[in-house]
């Protein structure tokens, strides 16, 4: 895991889902034969299901800025609430980079996902 950001401390108790963003990177060498981001959803789905999530949207490709990414959506019931999770994956420089967005509603997760952007990189002069 590279970064985890939460709307409130992870141990704080509240009635609603603690919105969060998790960013992770794994070497594609750890997954022999991995050629595209969609294939990475085998392990992502396995982990999500082990955590009690169900698939609500099978992985699909779309473009964010300059990158083609793959997104899959999951949800699980947490007491009387629903927890939504969307994971976006891109393969870059020998890594599978995943961005996982968690929220209590589909709109909340969509707002988080729409904050993700990839732009053309610029090199700073040295």
Tab-separated table of N, CA, C and O in Angstrom:
chain	number	residue	atom	x	y	z
A	1	UNK	N	0.841	-1.163	0.000
A	1	UNK	CA	0.000	0.000	0.000
A	1	UNK	C	0.889	1.229	0.000
A	1	UNK	O	1.839	1.322	0.764
A	2	UNK	N	0.548	2.165	-0.863
A	2	UNK	CA	1.311	3.398	-0.952
A	2	UNK	C	0.707	4.494	-0.096
A	2	UNK	O	1.427	5.279	0.522
A	3	UNK	N	-0.641	4.565	-0.057
A	3	UNK	CA	-1.303	5.645	0.652
A	3	UNK	C	-2.716	5.228	1.012
A	3	UNK	O	-3.395	4.579	0.215
A	4	UNK	N	-3.155	5.621	2.189
A	4	UNK	CA	-4.543	5.446	2.604
A	4	UNK	C	-5.012	6.773	3.181
A	4	UNK	O	-4.328	7.358	4.023
A	5	UNK	N	-6.146	7.267	2.704
A	5	UNK	CA	-6.705	8.523	3.193
A	5	UNK	C	-8.156	8.277	3.598
A	5	UNK	O	-8.910	7.628	2.868
A	6	UNK	N	-8.531	8.788	4.773
A	6	UNK	CA	-9.868	8.576	5.323
A	6	UNK	C	-10.533	9.912	5.621
A	6	UNK	O	-9.846	10.882	5.935
A	7	UNK	N	-11.872	9.949	5.572
A	7	UNK	CA	-12.581	11.182	5.890
A	7	UNK	C	-12.514	11.483	7.384
A	7	UNK	O	-12.639	12.620	7.791
A	8	UNK	N	-12.305	10.468	8.186
A	8	UNK	CA	-12.088	10.634	9.635
A	8	UNK	C	-11.165	9.509	10.072
A	8	UNK	O	-10.964	8.553	9.317
A	9	UNK	N	-10.581	9.572	11.267
A	9	UNK	CA	-9.666	8.501	11.688
A	9	UNK	C	-10.312	7.121	11.549
A	9	UNK	O	-11.513	6.964	11.806
A	10	UNK	N	-9.533	6.123	11.116
A	10	UNK	CA	-10.098	4.785	10.859
A	10	UNK	C	-10.829	4.166	12.046
A	10	UNK	O	-11.782	3.415	11.849
A	11	UNK	N	-10.428	4.458	13.274
A	11	UNK	CA	-11.074	3.866	14.449
A	11	UNK	C	-12.254	4.670	14.967
A	11	UNK	O	-12.924	4.242	15.905
A	12	UNK	N	-12.527	5.837	14.381
A	12	UNK	CA	-13.629	6.678	14.846
A	12	UNK	C	-14.960	6.004	14.543
A	12	UNK	O	-15.175	5.488	13.461
A	13	UNK	N	-15.844	6.016	15.518
A	13	UNK	CA	-17.168	5.419	15.351
A	13	UNK	C	-18.141	6.464	14.818
A	13	UNK	O	-18.125	7.604	15.233
A	14	UNK	N	-18.982	6.051	13.883
A	14	UNK	CA	-20.007	6.929	13.332
A	14	UNK	C	-21.078	6.060	12.691
A	14	UNK	O	-20.887	4.860	12.499
A	15	UNK	N	-22.192	6.672	12.376
A	15	UNK	CA	-23.300	5.943	11.770
A	15	UNK	C	-23.082	5.664	10.289
A	15	UNK	O	-23.618	4.713	9.754
A	16	UNK	N	-22.304	6.510	9.608
A	16	UNK	CA	-22.117	6.326	8.173
A	16	UNK	C	-20.768	5.676	7.873
A	16	UNK	O	-19.922	5.538	8.742
A	17	UNK	N	-20.595	5.285	6.629
A	17	UNK	CA	-19.358	4.646	6.185
A	17	UNK	C	-18.253	5.692	6.147
A	17	UNK	O	-18.468	6.819	5.706
A	18	UNK	N	-17.068	5.327	6.601
A	18	UNK	CA	-15.903	6.206	6.592
A	18	UNK	C	-15.326	6.230	5.181
A	18	UNK	O	-14.606	5.326	4.782
A	19	UNK	N	-15.661	7.255	4.409
A	19	UNK	CA	-15.155	7.350	3.042
A	19	UNK	C	-13.640	7.293	3.051
A	19	UNK	O	-12.995	7.892	3.912
A	20	UNK	N	-13.084	6.570	2.078
A	20	UNK	CA	-11.636	6.429	2.049
A	20	UNK	C	-11.140	6.156	0.643
A	20	UNK	O	-11.896	5.774	-0.246
A	21	UNK	N	-9.841	6.402	0.480
A	21	UNK	CA	-9.147	6.133	-0.769
A	21	UNK	C	-7.880	5.368	-0.418
A	21	UNK	O	-7.129	5.786	0.462
A	22	UNK	N	-7.658	4.247	-1.075
A	22	UNK	CA	-6.467	3.439	-0.862
A	22	UNK	C	-5.728	3.322	-2.193
A	22	UNK	O	-6.340	3.000	-3.217
A	23	UNK	N	-4.429	3.577	-2.166
A	23	UNK	CA	-3.613	3.467	-3.368
A	23	UNK	C	-2.538	2.426	-3.105
A	23	UNK	O	-1.837	2.506	-2.095
A	24	UNK	N	-2.444	1.452	-3.998
A	24	UNK	CA	-1.470	0.372	-3.833
A	24	UNK	C	-0.788	0.096	-5.166
A	24	UNK	O	-1.331	0.390	-6.230
A	25	UNK	N	0.410	-0.461	-5.096
A	25	UNK	CA	1.143	-0.858	-6.298
A	25	UNK	C	1.804	-2.202	-6.040
A	25	UNK	O	2.381	-2.420	-4.979
A	26	UNK	N	1.692	-3.089	-7.014
A	26	UNK	CA	2.341	-4.399	-6.939
A	26	UNK	C	3.079	-4.639	-8.251
A	26	UNK	O	2.578	-4.290	-9.322
A	27	UNK	N	4.218	-5.247	-8.159
A	27	UNK	CA	4.982	-5.583	-9.352
A	27	UNK	C	4.190	-6.583	-10.189
A	27	UNK	O	3.652	-7.559	-9.659
A	28	UNK	N	4.122	-6.340	-11.497
A	28	UNK	CA	3.436	-7.296	-12.370
A	28	UNK	C	4.174	-8.630	-12.396
A	28	UNK	O	3.578	-9.657	-12.724
A	29	UNK	N	5.445	-8.642	-12.012
A	29	UNK	CA	6.202	-9.894	-11.953
A	29	UNK	C	5.619	-10.859	-10.922
A	29	UNK	O	5.824	-12.071	-11.007
A	30	UNK	N	4.861	-10.336	-9.954
A	30	UNK	CA	4.224	-11.189	-8.954
A	30	UNK	C	3.052	-11.972	-9.542
A	30	UNK	O	2.539	-12.892	-8.907
A	31	UNK	N	2.631	-11.605	-10.758
A	31	UNK	CA	1.502	-12.244	-11.422
A	31	UNK	C	1.928	-12.690	-12.818
A	31	UNK	O	1.683	-11.983	-13.798
A	32	UNK	N	2.555	-13.844	-12.921
A	32	UNK	CA	3.013	-14.316	-14.229
A	32	UNK	C	1.878	-14.328	-15.249
A	32	UNK	O	0.765	-14.755	-14.953
A	33	UNK	N	2.163	-13.805	-16.428
A	33	UNK	CA	1.168	-13.778	-17.493
A	33	UNK	C	0.271	-12.557	-17.481
A	33	UNK	O	-0.555	-12.397	-18.381
A	34	UNK	N	0.407	-11.693	-16.489
A	34	UNK	CA	-0.425	-10.486	-16.412
A	34	UNK	C	-0.022	-9.525	-17.528
A	34	UNK	O	1.098	-9.040	-17.567
A	35	UNK	N	-0.958	-9.308	-18.451
A	35	UNK	CA	-0.660	-8.467	-19.602
A	35	UNK	C	-1.519	-7.209	-19.651
A	35	UNK	O	-1.185	-6.250	-20.320
A	36	UNK	N	-2.678	-7.236	-18.980
A	36	UNK	CA	-3.526	-6.043	-18.967
A	36	UNK	C	-4.216	-5.903	-17.610
A	36	UNK	O	-4.298	-6.850	-16.832
A	37	UNK	N	-4.696	-4.700	-17.348
A	37	UNK	CA	-5.270	-4.378	-16.039
A	37	UNK	C	-6.493	-5.228	-15.714
A	37	UNK	O	-6.732	-5.547	-14.542
A	38	UNK	N	-7.265	-5.623	-16.728
A	38	UNK	CA	-8.460	-6.435	-16.478
A	38	UNK	C	-8.103	-7.762	-15.810
A	38	UNK	O	-8.840	-8.255	-14.947
A	39	UNK	N	-6.961	-8.336	-16.174
A	39	UNK	CA	-6.536	-9.605	-15.577
A	39	UNK	C	-6.245	-9.453	-14.079
A	39	UNK	O	-6.367	-10.415	-13.333
A	40	UNK	N	-5.866	-8.272	-13.653
A	40	UNK	CA	-5.550	-8.023	-12.244
A	40	UNK	C	-6.808	-8.105	-11.376
A	40	UNK	O	-6.723	-8.254	-10.163
A	41	UNK	N	-7.977	-8.029	-12.006
A	41	UNK	CA	-9.210	-8.096	-11.225
A	41	UNK	C	-9.517	-9.488	-10.701
A	41	UNK	O	-10.379	-9.627	-9.839
A	42	UNK	N	-8.823	-10.525	-11.178
A	42	UNK	CA	-8.970	-11.845	-10.556
A	42	UNK	C	-8.587	-11.759	-9.086
A	42	UNK	O	-9.415	-12.031	-8.197
A	43	UNK	N	-7.357	-11.328	-8.773
A	43	UNK	CA	-6.962	-11.180	-7.373
A	43	UNK	C	-7.767	-10.109	-6.625
A	43	UNK	O	-8.106	-10.292	-5.456
A	44	UNK	N	-8.093	-8.995	-7.291
A	44	UNK	CA	-8.869	-7.929	-6.628
A	44	UNK	C	-10.231	-8.468	-6.198
A	44	UNK	O	-10.658	-8.254	-5.059
A	45	UNK	N	-10.895	-9.183	-7.088
A	45	UNK	CA	-12.214	-9.731	-6.782
A	45	UNK	C	-12.133	-10.779	-5.678
A	45	UNK	O	-12.985	-10.825	-4.781
A	46	UNK	N	-11.112	-11.610	-5.717
A	46	UNK	CA	-10.917	-12.624	-4.678
A	46	UNK	C	-10.783	-11.970	-3.297
A	46	UNK	O	-11.412	-12.402	-2.333
A	47	UNK	N	-10.000	-10.919	-3.210
A	47	UNK	CA	-9.806	-10.216	-1.938
A	47	UNK	C	-11.094	-9.530	-1.505
A	47	UNK	O	-11.473	-9.589	-0.329
A	48	UNK	N	-11.781	-8.881	-2.443
A	48	UNK	CA	-13.039	-8.202	-2.105
A	48	UNK	C	-14.069	-9.199	-1.577
A	48	UNK	O	-14.723	-8.947	-0.555
A	49	UNK	N	-14.204	-10.340	-2.239
A	49	UNK	CA	-15.160	-11.356	-1.785
A	49	UNK	C	-14.781	-11.899	-0.415
A	49	UNK	O	-15.650	-12.156	0.417
A	50	UNK	N	-13.484	-12.062	-0.149
A	50	UNK	CA	-13.032	-12.535	1.166
A	50	UNK	C	-13.386	-11.535	2.264
A	50	UNK	O	-13.547	-11.919	3.423
A	51	UNK	N	-13.539	-10.256	1.892
A	51	UNK	CA	-13.917	-9.217	2.845
A	51	UNK	C	-15.434	-9.026	2.918
A	51	UNK	O	-15.916	-8.096	3.561
A	52	UNK	N	-16.178	-9.883	2.231
A	52	UNK	CA	-17.630	-9.831	2.294
A	52	UNK	C	-18.299	-8.998	1.213
A	52	UNK	O	-19.509	-8.788	1.255
A	53	UNK	N	-17.543	-8.527	0.241
A	53	UNK	CA	-18.105	-7.731	-0.847
A	53	UNK	C	-18.636	-8.637	-1.955
A	53	UNK	O	-18.106	-9.722	-2.176
A	54	UNK	N	-19.644	-8.150	-2.653
A	54	UNK	CA	-20.185	-8.823	-3.833
A	54	UNK	C	-19.934	-7.926	-5.039
A	54	UNK	O	-19.940	-6.702	-4.927
A	55	UNK	N	-19.736	-8.536	-6.195
A	55	UNK	CA	-19.531	-7.788	-7.432
A	55	UNK	C	-20.864	-7.178	-7.856
A	55	UNK	O	-21.860	-7.879	-7.948
A	56	UNK	N	-20.874	-5.854	-8.110
A	56	UNK	CA	-22.075	-5.207	-8.632
A	56	UNK	C	-21.852	-4.685	-10.047
A	56	UNK	O	-22.806	-4.408	-10.763
A	57	UNK	N	-20.607	-4.556	-10.465
A	57	UNK	CA	-20.277	-4.148	-11.828
A	57	UNK	C	-18.988	-4.860	-12.209
A	57	UNK	O	-17.946	-4.642	-11.603
A	58	UNK	N	-19.073	-5.733	-13.204
A	58	UNK	CA	-17.889	-6.440	-13.678
A	58	UNK	C	-16.864	-5.423	-14.193
A	58	UNK	O	-17.236	-4.337	-14.638
A	59	UNK	N	-15.586	-5.772	-14.175
A	59	UNK	CA	-14.555	-4.840	-14.647
A	59	UNK	C	-14.793	-4.394	-16.091
A	59	UNK	O	-15.178	-5.191	-16.945
A	60	UNK	N	-14.584	-3.099	-16.317
A	60	UNK	CA	-14.735	-2.524	-17.647
A	60	UNK	C	-13.695	-1.434	-17.850
A	60	UNK	O	-13.243	-0.806	-16.892
A	61	UNK	N	-13.312	-1.225	-19.103
A	61	UNK	CA	-12.309	-0.218	-19.456
A	61	UNK	C	-12.949	1.133	-19.700
A	61	UNK	O	-14.068	1.215	-20.217
A	62	UNK	N	-12.216	2.193	-19.350
A	62	UNK	CA	-12.570	3.547	-19.736
A	62	UNK	C	-11.318	4.404	-19.658
A	62	UNK	O	-10.273	3.953	-19.200
A	63	UNK	N	-11.413	5.626	-20.131
A	63	UNK	CA	-10.251	6.499	-20.202
A	63	UNK	C	-10.366	7.614	-19.170
A	63	UNK	O	-11.429	8.222	-19.018
A	64	UNK	N	-9.262	7.842	-18.464
A	64	UNK	CA	-9.132	8.990	-17.568
A	64	UNK	C	-7.908	9.760	-18.047
A	64	UNK	O	-6.789	9.248	-17.972
A	65	UNK	N	-8.128	10.949	-18.554
A	65	UNK	CA	-7.002	11.750	-19.053
A	65	UNK	C	-6.264	11.030	-20.154
A	65	UNK	O	-6.826	10.738	-21.204
A	66	UNK	N	-5.003	10.694	-19.882
A	66	UNK	CA	-4.154	10.045	-20.885
A	66	UNK	C	-4.057	8.525	-20.703
A	66	UNK	O	-3.321	7.875	-21.423
A	67	UNK	N	-4.776	7.973	-19.739
A	67	UNK	CA	-4.652	6.543	-19.419
A	67	UNK	C	-5.949	5.786	-19.646
A	67	UNK	O	-7.031	6.269	-19.328
A	68	UNK	N	-5.813	4.575	-20.159
A	68	UNK	CA	-6.925	3.635	-20.188
A	68	UNK	C	-6.824	2.811	-18.916
A	68	UNK	O	-5.775	2.247	-18.606
A	69	UNK	N	-7.902	2.786	-18.150
A	69	UNK	CA	-7.933	2.087	-16.870
A	69	UNK	C	-9.063	1.066	-16.887
A	69	UNK	O	-9.901	1.065	-17.780
A	70	UNK	N	-9.072	0.213	-15.889
A	70	UNK	CA	-10.145	-0.769	-15.725
A	70	UNK	C	-10.753	-0.554	-14.353
A	70	UNK	O	-10.035	-0.344	-13.366
A	71	UNK	N	-12.079	-0.586	-14.300
A	71	UNK	CA	-12.793	-0.342	-13.043
A	71	UNK	C	-13.745	-1.494	-12.752
A	71	UNK	O	-14.398	-2.024	-13.649
A	72	UNK	N	-13.833	-1.862	-11.486
A	72	UNK	CA	-14.796	-2.842	-11.009
A	72	UNK	C	-15.458	-2.296	-9.756
A	72	UNK	O	-14.825	-1.567	-8.985
A	73	UNK	N	-16.746	-2.623	-9.547
A	73	UNK	CA	-17.494	-2.102	-8.405
A	73	UNK	C	-18.026	-3.242	-7.548
A	73	UNK	O	-18.467	-4.273	-8.067
A	74	UNK	N	-17.998	-3.011	-6.241
A	74	UNK	CA	-18.400	-4.007	-5.252
A	74	UNK	C	-19.256	-3.329	-4.189
A	74	UNK	O	-19.219	-2.117	-4.039
A	75	UNK	N	-19.997	-4.134	-3.433
A	75	UNK	CA	-20.704	-3.605	-2.271
A	75	UNK	C	-20.916	-4.713	-1.253
A	75	UNK	O	-20.865	-5.894	-1.574
A	76	UNK	N	-21.132	-4.268	-0.006
A	76	UNK	CA	-21.492	-5.216	1.043
A	76	UNK	C	-22.358	-4.504	2.059
A	76	UNK	O	-22.280	-3.282	2.227
A	77	UNK	N	-23.201	-5.285	2.716
A	77	UNK	CA	-24.033	-4.747	3.782
A	77	UNK	C	-23.220	-4.704	5.059
A	77	UNK	O	-22.531	-5.667	5.402
A	78	UNK	N	-23.318	-3.572	5.747
A	78	UNK	CA	-22.646	-3.397	7.035
A	78	UNK	C	-23.732	-2.966	8.010
A	78	UNK	O	-24.055	-1.783	8.102
A	79	UNK	N	-24.327	-3.946	8.698
A	79	UNK	CA	-25.473	-3.641	9.549
A	79	UNK	C	-26.618	-3.165	8.671
A	79	UNK	O	-26.990	-3.814	7.700
A	80	UNK	N	-27.143	-1.984	8.961
A	80	UNK	CA	-28.246	-1.430	8.176
A	80	UNK	C	-27.743	-0.554	7.027
A	80	UNK	O	-28.530	0.026	6.295
A	81	UNK	N	-26.433	-0.457	6.856
A	81	UNK	CA	-25.842	0.382	5.816
A	81	UNK	C	-25.261	-0.476	4.696
A	81	UNK	O	-25.036	-1.663	4.863
A	82	UNK	N	-24.980	0.188	3.585
A	82	UNK	CA	-24.304	-0.458	2.463
A	82	UNK	C	-22.967	0.235	2.280
A	82	UNK	O	-22.878	1.449	2.325
A	83	UNK	N	-21.925	-0.564	2.105
A	83	UNK	CA	-20.599	-0.025	1.819
A	83	UNK	C	-20.324	-0.286	0.347
A	83	UNK	O	-20.427	-1.416	-0.114
A	84	UNK	N	-20.000	0.781	-0.384
A	84	UNK	CA	-19.681	0.676	-1.809
A	84	UNK	C	-18.177	0.787	-1.995
A	84	UNK	O	-17.519	1.552	-1.299
A	85	UNK	N	-17.650	0.021	-2.932
A	85	UNK	CA	-16.216	0.062	-3.243
A	85	UNK	C	-16.040	0.014	-4.750
A	85	UNK	O	-16.603	-0.836	-5.410
A	86	UNK	N	-15.260	0.952	-5.262
A	86	UNK	CA	-14.872	0.929	-6.675
A	86	UNK	C	-13.359	0.888	-6.725
A	86	UNK	O	-12.694	1.674	-6.054
A	87	UNK	N	-12.829	-0.037	-7.503
A	87	UNK	CA	-11.389	-0.144	-7.670
A	87	UNK	C	-11.053	0.140	-9.128
A	87	UNK	O	-11.671	-0.416	-10.029
A	88	UNK	N	-10.087	1.028	-9.314
A	88	UNK	CA	-9.603	1.407	-10.638
A	88	UNK	C	-8.151	0.950	-10.723
A	88	UNK	O	-7.360	1.209	-9.817
A	89	UNK	N	-7.808	0.249	-11.813
A	89	UNK	CA	-6.458	-0.310	-11.967
A	89	UNK	C	-5.855	0.154	-13.293
A	89	UNK	O	-6.535	0.199	-14.312
A	90	UNK	N	-4.567	0.463	-13.228
A	90	UNK	CA	-3.796	0.797	-14.425
A	90	UNK	C	-2.458	0.075	-14.311
A	90	UNK	O	-1.919	-0.077	-13.207
A	91	UNK	N	-1.946	-0.421	-15.431
A	91	UNK	CA	-0.599	-0.985	-15.451
A	91	UNK	C	0.346	0.114	-15.916
A	91	UNK	O	0.089	0.758	-16.941
A	92	UNK	N	1.406	0.335	-15.148
A	92	UNK	CA	2.355	1.391	-15.492
A	92	UNK	C	3.743	1.044	-14.967
A	92	UNK	O	3.891	0.675	-13.796
A	93	UNK	N	4.720	1.115	-15.845
A	93	UNK	CA	6.130	0.937	-15.491
A	93	UNK	C	6.399	-0.332	-14.685
A	93	UNK	O	7.138	-0.329	-13.711
A	94	UNK	N	5.760	-1.409	-15.103
A	94	UNK	CA	5.990	-2.694	-14.460
A	94	UNK	C	5.196	-2.921	-13.183
A	94	UNK	O	5.459	-3.870	-12.448
A	95	UNK	N	4.205	-2.075	-12.912
A	95	UNK	CA	3.394	-2.208	-11.710
A	95	UNK	C	1.908	-2.206	-12.045
A	95	UNK	O	1.479	-1.552	-13.003
A	96	UNK	N	1.143	-2.923	-11.239
A	96	UNK	CA	-0.311	-2.804	-11.255
A	96	UNK	C	-0.619	-1.806	-10.145
A	96	UNK	O	-0.346	-2.066	-8.971
A	97	UNK	N	-1.119	-0.655	-10.531
A	97	UNK	CA	-1.433	0.394	-9.565
A	97	UNK	C	-2.944	0.427	-9.405
A	97	UNK	O	-3.681	0.574	-10.390
A	98	UNK	N	-3.401	0.275	-8.163
A	98	UNK	CA	-4.841	0.266	-7.906
A	98	UNK	C	-5.224	1.439	-7.014
A	98	UNK	O	-4.499	1.811	-6.096
A	99	UNK	N	-6.376	1.998	-7.343
A	99	UNK	CA	-6.976	3.086	-6.578
A	99	UNK	C	-8.326	2.559	-6.116
A	99	UNK	O	-9.189	2.271	-6.953
A	100	UNK	N	-8.514	2.402	-4.819
A	100	UNK	CA	-9.761	1.867	-4.290
A	100	UNK	C	-10.481	2.977	-3.538
A	100	UNK	O	-9.908	3.606	-2.646
A	101	UNK	N	-11.732	3.202	-3.921
A	101	UNK	CA	-12.557	4.266	-3.349
A	101	UNK	C	-13.702	3.606	-2.595
A	101	UNK	O	-14.406	2.761	-3.149
A	102	UNK	N	-13.900	4.000	-1.338
A	102	UNK	CA	-14.928	3.402	-0.489
A	102	UNK	C	-15.839	4.508	0.035
A	102	UNK	O	-15.364	5.562	0.459
A	103	UNK	N	-17.135	4.246	-0.008
A	103	UNK	CA	-18.110	5.205	0.502
A	103	UNK	C	-19.414	4.517	0.828
A	103	UNK	O	-19.586	3.319	0.587
A	104	UNK	N	-20.346	5.300	1.349
A	104	UNK	CA	-21.634	4.750	1.765
A	104	UNK	C	-22.704	4.776	0.697
A	104	UNK	O	-23.729	4.106	0.839
A	105	UNK	N	-22.485	5.547	-0.366
A	105	UNK	CA	-23.462	5.615	-1.451
A	105	UNK	C	-22.733	5.582	-2.789
A	105	UNK	O	-21.540	5.887	-2.864
A	106	UNK	N	-23.471	5.248	-3.830
A	106	UNK	CA	-22.893	5.237	-5.162
A	106	UNK	C	-22.431	6.641	-5.552
A	106	UNK	O	-21.356	6.815	-6.124
A	107	UNK	N	-23.229	7.661	-5.214
A	107	UNK	CA	-22.855	9.044	-5.528
A	107	UNK	C	-21.572	9.463	-4.818
A	107	UNK	O	-20.728	10.145	-5.402
A	108	UNK	N	-21.435	9.053	-3.575
A	108	UNK	CA	-20.230	9.385	-2.809
A	108	UNK	C	-18.988	8.774	-3.454
A	108	UNK	O	-17.964	9.443	-3.618
A	109	UNK	N	-19.087	7.519	-3.868
A	109	UNK	CA	-17.958	6.847	-4.513
A	109	UNK	C	-17.683	7.483	-5.876
A	109	UNK	O	-16.526	7.709	-6.232
A	110	UNK	N	-18.731	7.813	-6.630
A	110	UNK	CA	-18.548	8.454	-7.938
A	110	UNK	C	-17.801	9.778	-7.794
A	110	UNK	O	-16.927	10.096	-8.604
A	111	UNK	N	-18.132	10.538	-6.772
A	111	UNK	CA	-17.449	11.812	-6.543
A	111	UNK	C	-15.956	11.587	-6.279
A	111	UNK	O	-15.110	12.317	-6.789
A	112	UNK	N	-15.636	10.556	-5.507
A	112	UNK	CA	-14.232	10.236	-5.235
A	112	UNK	C	-13.519	9.795	-6.519
A	112	UNK	O	-12.409	10.240	-6.811
A	113	UNK	N	-14.154	8.915	-7.292
A	113	UNK	CA	-13.541	8.416	-8.529
A	113	UNK	C	-13.307	9.566	-9.503
A	113	UNK	O	-12.257	9.633	-10.144
A	114	UNK	N	-14.254	10.478	-9.593
A	114	UNK	CA	-14.103	11.584	-10.533
A	114	UNK	C	-12.969	12.526	-10.153
A	114	UNK	O	-12.513	13.304	-10.984
A	115	UNK	N	-12.475	12.435	-8.936
A	115	UNK	CA	-11.328	13.227	-8.524
A	115	UNK	C	-10.006	12.663	-9.023
A	115	UNK	O	-8.971	13.320	-8.941
A	116	UNK	N	-10.036	11.442	-9.549
A	116	UNK	CA	-8.817	10.816	-10.069
A	116	UNK	C	-8.536	11.349	-11.467
A	116	UNK	O	-9.434	11.420	-12.306
A	117	UNK	N	-7.304	11.757	-11.708
A	117	UNK	CA	-6.956	12.221	-13.056
A	117	UNK	C	-5.516	11.855	-13.367
A	117	UNK	O	-4.683	11.717	-12.483
A	118	UNK	N	-5.283	11.657	-14.645
A	118	UNK	CA	-3.949	11.396	-15.160
A	118	UNK	C	-3.719	12.426	-16.257
A	118	UNK	O	-4.480	12.489	-17.205
A	119	UNK	N	-2.694	13.199	-16.122
A	119	UNK	CA	-2.396	14.190	-17.148
A	119	UNK	C	-1.067	13.879	-17.788
A	119	UNK	O	-0.321	12.996	-17.359
A	120	UNK	N	-0.773	14.614	-18.814
A	120	UNK	CA	0.517	14.463	-19.471
A	120	UNK	C	1.600	14.936	-18.502
A	120	UNK	O	1.498	16.019	-17.938
A	121	UNK	N	2.558	14.097	-18.270
A	121	UNK	CA	3.644	14.445	-17.362
A	121	UNK	C	4.594	15.443	-18.010
A	121	UNK	O	4.784	15.447	-19.226
A	122	UNK	N	5.158	16.289	-17.199
A	122	UNK	CA	6.168	17.211	-17.694
A	122	UNK	C	7.413	17.006	-16.873
A	122	UNK	O	7.358	16.731	-15.682
A	123	UNK	N	8.540	17.094	-17.515
A	123	UNK	CA	9.803	16.921	-16.829
A	123	UNK	C	10.305	18.273	-16.384
A	123	UNK	O	10.287	19.249	-17.147
A	124	UNK	N	10.726	18.320	-15.150
A	124	UNK	CA	11.258	19.584	-14.655
A	124	UNK	C	12.730	19.697	-15.041
A	124	UNK	O	13.455	18.698	-15.053
A	125	UNK	N	13.162	20.890	-15.367
A	125	UNK	CA	14.581	21.048	-15.737
A	125	UNK	C	15.471	20.835	-14.537
A	125	UNK	O	15.100	21.152	-13.413
A	126	UNK	N	16.638	20.284	-14.760
A	126	UNK	CA	17.576	20.025	-13.653
A	126	UNK	C	18.769	20.887	-13.764
A	126	UNK	O	19.270	21.280	-14.691
